[in-house]
PDB file of C-alpha atoms in Angstrom:
ATOM      1  CA  SER G   1      39.406  35.226 164.457  1.00  0.00           C
ATOM      2  CA  GLN G   2      37.232  33.745 161.773  1.00  0.00           C
ATOM      3  CA  THR G   3      35.053  35.865 159.543  1.00  0.00           C
ATOM      4  CA  ILE G   4      32.587  35.084 156.807  1.00  0.00           C
ATOM      5  CA  HIS G   5      31.484  37.403 154.046  1.00  0.00           C
ATOM      6  CA  GLN G   6      29.011  37.002 151.262  1.00  0.00           C
ATOM      7  CA  TRP G   7      28.003  39.258 148.395  1.00  0.00           C
ATOM      8  CA  PRO G   8      26.172  40.901 146.895  1.00  0.00           C
ATOM      9  CA  ALA G   9      24.004  41.930 149.835  1.00  0.00           C
ATOM     10  CA  THR G  10      21.018  42.739 147.635  1.00  0.00           C
ATOM     11  CA  LEU G  11      20.174  41.604 144.154  1.00  0.00           C
ATOM     12  CA  VAL G  12      17.197  42.190 141.862  1.00  0.00           C
ATOM     13  CA  GLN G  13      17.256  39.949 138.837  1.00  0.00           C
ATOM     14  CA  PRO G  14      14.785  39.266 136.002  1.00  0.00           C
ATOM     15  CA  VAL G  15      13.328  35.829 135.491  1.00  0.00           C
ATOM     16  CA  GLY G  16      15.580  33.736 133.296  1.00  0.00           C
ATOM     17  CA  SER G  17      18.767  35.590 134.160  1.00  0.00           C
ATOM     18  CA  PRO G  18      21.788  33.894 135.774  1.00  0.00           C
ATOM     19  CA  LEU G  19      22.777  34.138 139.424  1.00  0.00           C
ATOM     20  CA  SER G  20      26.049  34.087 141.273  1.00  0.00           C
ATOM     21  CA  LEU G  21      26.327  34.588 145.015  1.00  0.00           C
ATOM     22  CA  GLU G  22      29.759  34.325 146.509  1.00  0.00           C
ATOM     23  CA  CYS G  23      30.890  33.535 150.031  1.00  0.00           C
ATOM     24  CA  THR G  24      34.361  33.478 151.552  1.00  0.00           C
ATOM     25  CA  VAL G  25      35.618  32.501 154.979  1.00  0.00           C
ATOM     26  CA  GLU G  26      38.783  33.839 156.549  1.00  0.00           C
ATOM     27  CA  GLY G  27      40.808  32.705 159.509  1.00  0.00           C
ATOM     28  CA  THR G  28      40.250  28.969 159.243  1.00  0.00           C
ATOM     29  CA  SER G  29      41.203  26.026 157.049  1.00  0.00           C
ATOM     30  CA  ASN G  30      39.142  23.119 155.724  1.00  0.00           C
ATOM     31  CA  PRO G  31      35.838  24.525 156.880  1.00  0.00           C
ATOM     32  CA  ASN G  32      32.521  22.906 156.175  1.00  0.00           C
ATOM     33  CA  LEU G  33      30.509  25.352 154.083  1.00  0.00           C
ATOM     34  CA  TYR G  34      26.766  25.699 153.695  1.00  0.00           C
ATOM     35  CA  TRP G  35      24.115  27.559 151.725  1.00  0.00           C
ATOM     36  CA  TYR G  36      20.751  28.106 153.385  1.00  0.00           C
ATOM     37  CA  ARG G  37      17.658  29.812 152.056  1.00  0.00           C
ATOM     38  CA  GLN G  38      15.062  31.602 154.089  1.00  0.00           C
ATOM     39  CA  ALA G  39      11.799  32.096 152.287  1.00  0.00           C
ATOM     40  CA  ALA G  40       8.854  34.171 153.432  1.00  0.00           C
ATOM     41  CA  GLY G  41       7.486  32.784 156.675  1.00  0.00           C
ATOM     42  CA  ARG G  42      10.959  32.558 158.213  1.00  0.00           C
ATOM     43  CA  GLY G  43      11.707  28.861 157.620  1.00  0.00           C
ATOM     44  CA  LEU G  44      15.381  28.090 157.028  1.00  0.00           C
ATOM     45  CA  GLN G  45      16.248  25.393 154.546  1.00  0.00           C
ATOM     46  CA  LEU G  46      19.632  23.847 153.876  1.00  0.00           C
ATOM     47  CA  LEU G  47      20.359  23.904 150.150  1.00  0.00           C
ATOM     48  CA  PHE G  48      23.952  22.684 149.830  1.00  0.00           C
ATOM     49  CA  TYR G  49      26.867  21.745 152.005  1.00  0.00           C
ATOM     50  CA  SER G  50      30.501  21.061 151.258  1.00  0.00           C
ATOM     51  CA  VAL G  51      33.192  19.315 153.279  1.00  0.00           C
ATOM     52  CA  GLY G  52      36.011  20.054 150.850  1.00  0.00           C
ATOM     53  CA  ILE G  53      37.059  21.503 147.505  1.00  0.00           C
ATOM     54  CA  GLY G  54      34.860  20.180 144.748  1.00  0.00           C
ATOM     55  CA  GLN G  55      32.704  18.189 147.181  1.00  0.00           C
ATOM     56  CA  ILE G  56      29.111  19.377 147.079  1.00  0.00           C
ATOM     57  CA  SER G  57      26.043  17.737 148.543  1.00  0.00           C
ATOM     58  CA  SER G  58      22.581  18.899 147.611  1.00  0.00           C
ATOM     59  CA  GLU G  59      19.749  18.677 150.079  1.00  0.00           C
ATOM     60  CA  VAL G  60      16.904  19.776 147.870  1.00  0.00           C
ATOM     61  CA  PRO G  61      16.568  19.357 144.114  1.00  0.00           C
ATOM     62  CA  GLN G  62      16.069  22.754 142.566  1.00  0.00           C
ATOM     63  CA  ASN G  63      17.081  25.314 140.058  1.00  0.00           C
ATOM     64  CA  LEU G  64      20.304  26.135 141.884  1.00  0.00           C
ATOM     65  CA  SER G  65      23.813  24.713 142.008  1.00  0.00           C
ATOM     66  CA  ALA G  66      26.835  25.250 144.204  1.00  0.00           C
ATOM     67  CA  SER G  67      30.551  25.079 143.670  1.00  0.00           C
ATOM     68  CA  ARG G  68      33.623  25.217 145.866  1.00  0.00           C
ATOM     69  CA  PRO G  69      36.587  26.169 143.705  1.00  0.00           C
ATOM     70  CA  GLN G  70      38.842  26.986 146.654  1.00  0.00           C
ATOM     71  CA  ASP G  71      39.048  25.838 150.254  1.00  0.00           C
ATOM     72  CA  ARG G  72      37.328  28.897 151.678  1.00  0.00           C
ATOM     73  CA  GLN G  73      35.140  29.941 148.780  1.00  0.00           C
ATOM     74  CA  PHE G  74      31.601  28.798 148.170  1.00  0.00           C
ATOM     75  CA  ILE G  75      29.473  29.933 145.239  1.00  0.00           C
ATOM     76  CA  LEU G  76      25.742  29.601 144.672  1.00  0.00           C
ATOM     77  CA  SER G  77      24.642  29.762 141.056  1.00  0.00           C
ATOM     78  CA  SER G  78      21.740  29.458 138.722  1.00  0.00           C
ATOM     79  CA  LYS G  79      21.655  29.483 134.937  1.00  0.00           C
ATOM     80  CA  LYS G  80      18.062  30.720 134.760  1.00  0.00           C
ATOM     81  CA  LEU G  81      16.307  32.197 137.743  1.00  0.00           C
ATOM     82  CA  LEU G  82      12.689  31.480 138.564  1.00  0.00           C
ATOM     83  CA  LEU G  83      10.318  33.678 140.522  1.00  0.00           C
ATOM     84  CA  SER G  84      10.336  31.042 143.255  1.00  0.00           C
ATOM     85  CA  ASP G  85      14.073  31.552 143.749  1.00  0.00           C
ATOM     86  CA  SER G  86      13.397  34.842 145.515  1.00  0.00           C
ATOM     87  CA  GLY G  87      14.421  34.827 149.133  1.00  0.00           C
ATOM     88  CA  PHE G  88      17.165  35.460 151.648  1.00  0.00           C
ATOM     89  CA  TYR G  89      20.275  33.368 151.113  1.00  0.00           C
ATOM     90  CA  LEU G  90      22.692  32.692 153.913  1.00  0.00           C
ATOM     91  CA  CYS G  91      26.153  31.262 153.636  1.00  0.00           C
ATOM     92  CA  ALA G  92      27.529  29.543 156.723  1.00  0.00           C
ATOM     93  CA  TRP G  93      30.586  27.691 157.920  1.00  0.00           C
ATOM     94  CA  SER G  94      31.693  25.358 160.654  1.00  0.00           C
ATOM     95  CA  SER G  95      35.110  24.042 161.524  1.00  0.00           C
ATOM     96  CA  GLU G  96      36.106  20.644 160.198  1.00  0.00           C
ATOM     97  CA  SER G  97      35.563  19.079 163.596  1.00  0.00           C
ATOM     98  CA  GLY G  98      33.281  21.643 165.179  1.00  0.00           C
ATOM     99  CA  ASN G  99      29.572  21.463 165.789  1.00  0.00           C
ATOM    100  CA  THR G 100      28.716  25.121 165.662  1.00  0.00           C
ATOM    101  CA  ILE G 101      27.580  26.745 162.442  1.00  0.00           C
ATOM    102  CA  TYR G 102      28.217  30.453 161.931  1.00  0.00           C
ATOM    103  CA  PHE G 103      26.341  32.506 159.387  1.00  0.00           C
ATOM    104  CA  GLY G 104      27.212  35.334 157.047  1.00  0.00           C
ATOM    105  CA  GLU G 105      25.309  38.544 156.585  1.00  0.00           C
ATOM    106  CA  GLY G 106      22.950  37.125 153.995  1.00  0.00           C
ATOM    107  CA  SER G 107      21.932  38.151 150.477  1.00  0.00           C
ATOM    108  CA  TRP G 108      18.468  39.328 149.538  1.00  0.00           C
ATOM    109  CA  LEU G 109      17.469  38.045 146.096  1.00  0.00           C
ATOM    110  CA  THR G 110      14.358  39.321 144.358  1.00  0.00           C
ATOM    111  CA  VAL G 111      13.461  37.765 141.038  1.00  0.00           C
ATOM    112  CA  VAL G 112      11.124  39.948 138.993  1.00  0.00           C
TER     113      VAL G 112
ATOM    114  CA  ALA M   1      14.290  12.493 161.786  1.00  0.00           C
ATOM    115  CA  GLN M   2      14.776  15.537 163.918  1.00  0.00           C
ATOM    116  CA  LYS M   3      12.180  18.166 164.636  1.00  0.00           C
ATOM    117  CA  VAL M   4      12.253  21.466 166.476  1.00  0.00           C
ATOM    118  CA  THR M   5       9.068  23.188 167.557  1.00  0.00           C
ATOM    119  CA  GLN M   6       8.773  26.788 168.613  1.00  0.00           C
ATOM    120  CA  ALA M   7       5.117  27.103 169.453  1.00  0.00           C
ATOM    121  CA  GLN M   8       5.218  30.852 170.026  1.00  0.00           C
ATOM    122  CA  THR M   9       5.052  32.578 166.679  1.00  0.00           C
ATOM    123  CA  GLU M  10       5.118  36.101 168.073  1.00  0.00           C
ATOM    124  CA  ILE M  11       5.617  37.607 171.500  1.00  0.00           C
ATOM    125  CA  SER M  12       5.258  41.253 172.431  1.00  0.00           C
ATOM    126  CA  VAL M  13       6.491  42.649 175.742  1.00  0.00           C
ATOM    127  CA  VAL M  14       7.199  45.994 177.284  1.00  0.00           C
ATOM    128  CA  GLU M  15      10.771  46.956 178.002  1.00  0.00           C
ATOM    129  CA  LYS M  16      12.171  45.573 181.282  1.00  0.00           C
ATOM    130  CA  GLU M  17       9.793  42.634 181.322  1.00  0.00           C
ATOM    131  CA  ASP M  18      11.225  39.131 181.447  1.00  0.00           C
ATOM    132  CA  VAL M  19      10.346  36.874 178.537  1.00  0.00           C
ATOM    133  CA  THR M  20      10.809  33.148 177.894  1.00  0.00           C
ATOM    134  CA  LEU M  21      11.000  31.650 174.438  1.00  0.00           C
ATOM    135  CA  ASP M  22      10.036  28.001 174.277  1.00  0.00           C
ATOM    136  CA  CYS M  23      11.729  25.289 172.264  1.00  0.00           C
ATOM    137  CA  VAL M  24      10.809  21.617 172.146  1.00  0.00           C
ATOM    138  CA  TYR M  25      12.787  19.134 170.092  1.00  0.00           C
ATOM    139  CA  GLU M  26      12.510  15.575 168.870  1.00  0.00           C
ATOM    140  CA  THR M  27      15.391  13.282 168.049  1.00  0.00           C
ATOM    141  CA  ARG M  28      16.272   9.618 168.404  1.00  0.00           C
ATOM    142  CA  ASP M  29      19.967  10.344 168.690  1.00  0.00           C
ATOM    143  CA  THR M  30      21.707  10.191 172.031  1.00  0.00           C
ATOM    144  CA  THR M  31      24.309  12.718 170.960  1.00  0.00           C
ATOM    145  CA  TYR M  32      23.074  15.998 169.621  1.00  0.00           C
ATOM    146  CA  TYR M  33      23.563  19.725 169.955  1.00  0.00           C
ATOM    147  CA  LEU M  34      21.022  22.428 170.545  1.00  0.00           C
ATOM    148  CA  PHE M  35      21.382  26.039 169.502  1.00  0.00           C
ATOM    149  CA  TRP M  36      19.765  29.424 169.735  1.00  0.00           C
ATOM    150  CA  TYR M  37      20.281  32.036 167.052  1.00  0.00           C
ATOM    151  CA  LYS M  38      19.105  35.646 166.924  1.00  0.00           C
ATOM    152  CA  GLN M  39      18.039  37.258 163.670  1.00  0.00           C
ATOM    153  CA  PRO M  40      17.712  41.048 163.958  1.00  0.00           C
ATOM    154  CA  PRO M  41      15.984  43.059 161.218  1.00  0.00           C
ATOM    155  CA  SER M  42      19.268  43.264 159.309  1.00  0.00           C
ATOM    156  CA  GLY M  43      18.908  39.558 158.593  1.00  0.00           C
ATOM    157  CA  GLU M  44      22.166  38.101 159.829  1.00  0.00           C
ATOM    158  CA  LEU M  45      21.825  35.017 162.012  1.00  0.00           C
ATOM    159  CA  VAL M  46      23.785  35.563 165.195  1.00  0.00           C
ATOM    160  CA  PHE M  47      24.911  32.534 167.178  1.00  0.00           C
ATOM    161  CA  LEU M  48      23.932  32.791 170.848  1.00  0.00           C
ATOM    162  CA  ILE M  49      24.574  29.422 172.455  1.00  0.00           C
ATOM    163  CA  ARG M  50      25.305  25.758 171.851  1.00  0.00           C
ATOM    164  CA  ARG M  51      24.461  23.036 174.335  1.00  0.00           C
ATOM    165  CA  ASN M  52      25.358  19.360 173.913  1.00  0.00           C
ATOM    166  CA  SER M  53      23.037  16.584 174.926  1.00  0.00           C
ATOM    167  CA  PHE M  54      25.251  15.445 177.785  1.00  0.00           C
ATOM    168  CA  ASP M  55      25.330  18.780 179.525  1.00  0.00           C
ATOM    169  CA  GLU M  56      22.087  19.707 181.217  1.00  0.00           C
ATOM    170  CA  GLN M  57      23.523  22.525 183.229  1.00  0.00           C
ATOM    171  CA  ASN M  58      21.638  25.731 182.809  1.00  0.00           C
ATOM    172  CA  GLU M  59      23.632  28.635 181.497  1.00  0.00           C
ATOM    173  CA  ILE M  60      23.495  32.343 182.138  1.00  0.00           C
ATOM    174  CA  SER M  61      25.137  35.021 180.060  1.00  0.00           C
ATOM    175  CA  GLY M  62      24.298  38.504 181.200  1.00  0.00           C
ATOM    176  CA  ARG M  63      20.551  38.979 180.733  1.00  0.00           C
ATOM    177  CA  TYR M  64      20.256  35.711 178.801  1.00  0.00           C
ATOM    178  CA  SER M  65      19.704  32.318 180.365  1.00  0.00           C
ATOM    179  CA  TRP M  66      18.942  28.896 178.983  1.00  0.00           C
ATOM    180  CA  ASN M  67      17.144  25.979 180.599  1.00  0.00           C
ATOM    181  CA  PHE M  68      17.879  22.591 179.055  1.00  0.00           C
ATOM    182  CA  GLN M  69      15.714  19.676 180.258  1.00  0.00           C
ATOM    183  CA  LYS M  70      16.153  16.341 178.542  1.00  0.00           C
ATOM    184  CA  SER M  71      13.210  14.870 180.444  1.00  0.00           C
ATOM    185  CA  THR M  72      10.852  17.196 178.597  1.00  0.00           C
ATOM    186  CA  SER M  73      13.016  17.631 175.464  1.00  0.00           C
ATOM    187  CA  SER M  74      13.005  21.353 175.960  1.00  0.00           C
ATOM    188  CA  PHE M  75      15.615  24.068 175.608  1.00  0.00           C
ATOM    189  CA  ASN M  76      14.015  27.316 176.672  1.00  0.00           C
ATOM    190  CA  PHE M  77      15.553  30.752 176.462  1.00  0.00           C
ATOM    191  CA  THR M  78      14.836  33.558 178.918  1.00  0.00           C
ATOM    192  CA  ILE M  79      15.686  37.208 178.511  1.00  0.00           C
ATOM    193  CA  THR M  80      15.648  39.121 181.767  1.00  0.00           C
ATOM    194  CA  ALA M  81      14.824  42.831 181.804  1.00  0.00           C
ATOM    195  CA  SER M  82      14.231  42.920 178.071  1.00  0.00           C
ATOM    196  CA  GLN M  83      15.403  45.841 175.987  1.00  0.00           C
ATOM    197  CA  VAL M  84      14.283  47.259 172.657  1.00  0.00           C
ATOM    198  CA  VAL M  85      17.499  45.948 171.086  1.00  0.00           C
ATOM    199  CA  ASP M  86      16.351  42.427 171.917  1.00  0.00           C
ATOM    200  CA  SER M  87      13.645  42.738 169.272  1.00  0.00           C
ATOM    201  CA  ALA M  88      14.385  40.063 166.692  1.00  0.00           C
ATOM    202  CA  VAL M  89      13.394  36.638 165.466  1.00  0.00           C
ATOM    203  CA  TYR M  90      14.888  33.901 167.615  1.00  0.00           C
ATOM    204  CA  PHE M  91      15.534  30.441 166.247  1.00  0.00           C
ATOM    205  CA  CYS M  92      16.082  27.240 168.122  1.00  0.00           C
ATOM    206  CA  ALA M  93      17.955  24.550 166.197  1.00  0.00           C
ATOM    207  CA  LEU M  94      19.327  21.035 166.549  1.00  0.00           C
ATOM    208  CA  ILE M  95      22.144  19.104 164.898  1.00  0.00           C
ATOM    209  CA  ARG M  96      22.972  15.445 165.211  1.00  0.00           C
ATOM    210  CA  GLY M  97      26.234  14.524 166.838  1.00  0.00           C
ATOM    211  CA  GLY M  98      28.820  13.406 164.305  1.00  0.00           C
ATOM    212  CA  SER M  99      26.876  14.956 161.467  1.00  0.00           C
ATOM    213  CA  ASN M 100      28.097  18.475 161.040  1.00  0.00           C
ATOM    214  CA  TYR M 101      25.931  19.137 158.094  1.00  0.00           C
ATOM    215  CA  LYS M 102      22.333  19.829 158.743  1.00  0.00           C
ATOM    216  CA  LEU M 103      20.859  22.158 161.284  1.00  0.00           C
ATOM    217  CA  THR M 104      17.192  21.511 161.859  1.00  0.00           C
ATOM    218  CA  PHE M 105      15.561  24.821 162.681  1.00  0.00           C
ATOM    219  CA  GLY M 106      12.352  25.706 164.411  1.00  0.00           C
ATOM    220  CA  LYS M 107      10.171  28.240 162.642  1.00  0.00           C
ATOM    221  CA  GLY M 108      11.310  31.035 164.908  1.00  0.00           C
ATOM    222  CA  THR M 109       9.685  33.354 167.421  1.00  0.00           C
ATOM    223  CA  LEU M 110       9.359  37.034 166.633  1.00  0.00           C
ATOM    224  CA  LEU M 111      10.028  38.994 169.800  1.00  0.00           C
ATOM    225  CA  THR M 112       9.003  42.624 169.889  1.00  0.00           C
ATOM    226  CA  VAL M 113      10.101  44.694 172.855  1.00  0.00           C
ATOM    227  CA  ASN M 114       8.202  47.947 173.082  1.00  0.00           C
ATOM    228  CA  PRO M 115       9.576  50.989 174.891  1.00  0.00           C
TER     229      PRO M 115
END
């Protein structure tokens, strides 16, 4: 069966510091991969999606970037965090031809 | 553009009561998929159900049931005999057919089941 993991689960970072959140999927090949953010107030926003290695699409211009160095690995990064980057970040995947998106456990980021 | 509306921000019930969570959607696409996800306090989004736009059959899974009506653009979710473990935020979402990229979420309904 397919599994998705992301880490770290919790992160407290000072303003201006870098960020790296990592996500891996097991049990499938050529997945579509996604990063979502959930800010206070519960709204879920798609940040990035990827349909293949090195292929990244950004939904919202921001202080963050994403990379996909391997088929089942998706990384969310920032060179300098802002206070507004605080939130709950969720990695997700779907099969190449599937229409169901499955989410990871999420990572809580607090920028102080 | 797609839109999903969950008008109920918060619902509070007593254990064993039935509760219905409302979801209304807007889309111009003829092919689309509707979803419900559960987000317990731990934060993980748990997939509950997917329904495609060509299948209006209602579905029941244990204490959960879903009522999809294209005529009213609604996809409501009912929990029968609610339990404390059902307490969570529930999200309704929509994705366009052929576009496996962007889930449009409603703002969620916080369900609290009190003992």
